[in-house]
GROMACS .gro file of C-alpha atoms in nm:
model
   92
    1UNK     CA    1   0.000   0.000   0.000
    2UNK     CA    2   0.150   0.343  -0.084
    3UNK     CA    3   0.119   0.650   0.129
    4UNK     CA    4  -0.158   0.794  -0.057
    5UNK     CA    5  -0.367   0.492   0.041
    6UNK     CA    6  -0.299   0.474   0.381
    7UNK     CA    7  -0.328   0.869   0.514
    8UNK     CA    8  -0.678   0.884   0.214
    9UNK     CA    9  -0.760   0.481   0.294
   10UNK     CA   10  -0.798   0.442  -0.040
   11UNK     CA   11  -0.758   0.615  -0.410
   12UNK     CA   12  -1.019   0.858  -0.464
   13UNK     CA   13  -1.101   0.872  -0.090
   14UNK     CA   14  -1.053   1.139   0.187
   15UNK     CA   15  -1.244   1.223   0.488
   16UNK     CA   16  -1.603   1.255   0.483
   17UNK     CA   17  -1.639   1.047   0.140
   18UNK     CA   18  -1.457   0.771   0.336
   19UNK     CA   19  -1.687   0.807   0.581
   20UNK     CA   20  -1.965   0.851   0.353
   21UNK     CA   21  -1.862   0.505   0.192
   22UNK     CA   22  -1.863   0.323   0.489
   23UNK     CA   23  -2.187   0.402   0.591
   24UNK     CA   24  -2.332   0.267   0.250
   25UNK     CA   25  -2.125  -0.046   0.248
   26UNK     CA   26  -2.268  -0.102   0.631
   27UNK     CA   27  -2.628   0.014   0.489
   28UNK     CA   28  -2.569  -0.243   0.187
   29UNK     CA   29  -2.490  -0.525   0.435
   30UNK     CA   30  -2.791  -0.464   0.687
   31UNK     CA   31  -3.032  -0.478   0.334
   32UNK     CA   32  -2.921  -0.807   0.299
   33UNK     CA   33  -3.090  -0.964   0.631
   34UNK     CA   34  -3.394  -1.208   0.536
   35UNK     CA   35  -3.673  -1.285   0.799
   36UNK     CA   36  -3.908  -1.503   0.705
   37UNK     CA   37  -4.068  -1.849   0.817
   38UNK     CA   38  -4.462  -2.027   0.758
   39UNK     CA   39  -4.739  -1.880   0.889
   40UNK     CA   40  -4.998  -2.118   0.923
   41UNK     CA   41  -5.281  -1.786   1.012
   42UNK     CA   42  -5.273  -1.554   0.745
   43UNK     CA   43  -5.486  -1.736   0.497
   44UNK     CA   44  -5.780  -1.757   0.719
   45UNK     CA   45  -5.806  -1.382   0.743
   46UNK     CA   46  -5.992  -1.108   0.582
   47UNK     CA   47  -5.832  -0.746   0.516
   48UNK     CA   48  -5.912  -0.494   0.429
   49UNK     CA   49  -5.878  -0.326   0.104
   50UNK     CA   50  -5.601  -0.119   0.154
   51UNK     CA   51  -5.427  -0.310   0.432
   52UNK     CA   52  -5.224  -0.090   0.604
   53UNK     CA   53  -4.849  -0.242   0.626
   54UNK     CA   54  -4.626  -0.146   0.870
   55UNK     CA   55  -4.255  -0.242   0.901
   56UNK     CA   56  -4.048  -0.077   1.240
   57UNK     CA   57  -3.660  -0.161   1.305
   58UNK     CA   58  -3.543  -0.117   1.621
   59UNK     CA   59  -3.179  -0.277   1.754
   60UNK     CA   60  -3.324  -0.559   1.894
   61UNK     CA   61  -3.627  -0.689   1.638
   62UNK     CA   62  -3.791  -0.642   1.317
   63UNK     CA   63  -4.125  -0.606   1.343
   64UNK     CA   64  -4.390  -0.681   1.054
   65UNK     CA   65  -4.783  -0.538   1.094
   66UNK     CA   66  -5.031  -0.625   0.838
   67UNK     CA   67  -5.379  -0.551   0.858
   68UNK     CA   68  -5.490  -0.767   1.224
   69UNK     CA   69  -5.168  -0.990   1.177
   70UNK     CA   70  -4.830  -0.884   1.333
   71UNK     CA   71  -4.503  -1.058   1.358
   72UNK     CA   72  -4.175  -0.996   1.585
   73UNK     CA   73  -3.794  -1.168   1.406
   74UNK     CA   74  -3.493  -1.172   1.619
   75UNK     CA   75  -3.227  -0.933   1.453
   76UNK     CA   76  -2.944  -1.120   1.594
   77UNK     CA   77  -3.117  -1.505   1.500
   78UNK     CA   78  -3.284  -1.416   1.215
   79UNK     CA   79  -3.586  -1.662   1.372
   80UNK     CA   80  -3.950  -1.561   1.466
   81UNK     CA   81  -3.980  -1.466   1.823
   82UNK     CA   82  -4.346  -1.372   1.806
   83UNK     CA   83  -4.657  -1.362   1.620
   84UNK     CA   84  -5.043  -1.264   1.603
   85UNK     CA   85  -5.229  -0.997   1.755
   86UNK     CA   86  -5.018  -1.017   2.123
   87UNK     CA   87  -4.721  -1.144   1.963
   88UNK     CA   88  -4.756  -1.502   2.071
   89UNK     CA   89  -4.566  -1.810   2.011
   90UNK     CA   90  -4.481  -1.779   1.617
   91UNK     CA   91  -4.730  -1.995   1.380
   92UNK     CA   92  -4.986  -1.965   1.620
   0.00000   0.00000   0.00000
């Protein structure tokens, strides 16, 4: 590595565009996470049309709310850790 690359850490990059690029390469990685298992409840239900969807990300859980059905994933396990109205015991 010359010196360029390690004061800029990298050709092209100083400072806040380093930064800048970090930040999207860490963005690109959390994109990548996949949640998803069988629910053996959503069939039987009726929504409404629109369903109102909501998705919120905290550091802990991902959480899913569609129409009366709701689900909880582990961030860290990737698994279900709740489902249903209360959040029960997923597949319920």
């Amino acid at each position: 590595m010359n010196k360029e690359q390690d004061v800029r850490g990298g050709p092209g990059l100083v400072g806040t565009e380093m930064e800048e690029q970090r930040v999207a390469d860490a963005a690109q990685k959390q994109m990548t996470e996949v949640y998803e298992f069988q629910d053996i409840t959503l069939h039987l239900l009726s929504f409404s049309r629109p369903s109102k969807v909501r998705i919120v990300i905290d550091e802990k859980f991902v959480r899913l709310y569609v129409g009366p059905r709701d689900w909880q994933f582990d961030r860290i396990t990737k698994e279900c850790a709740g489902s249903g109205v209360g959040l029960g015991p997923c597949g319920d």
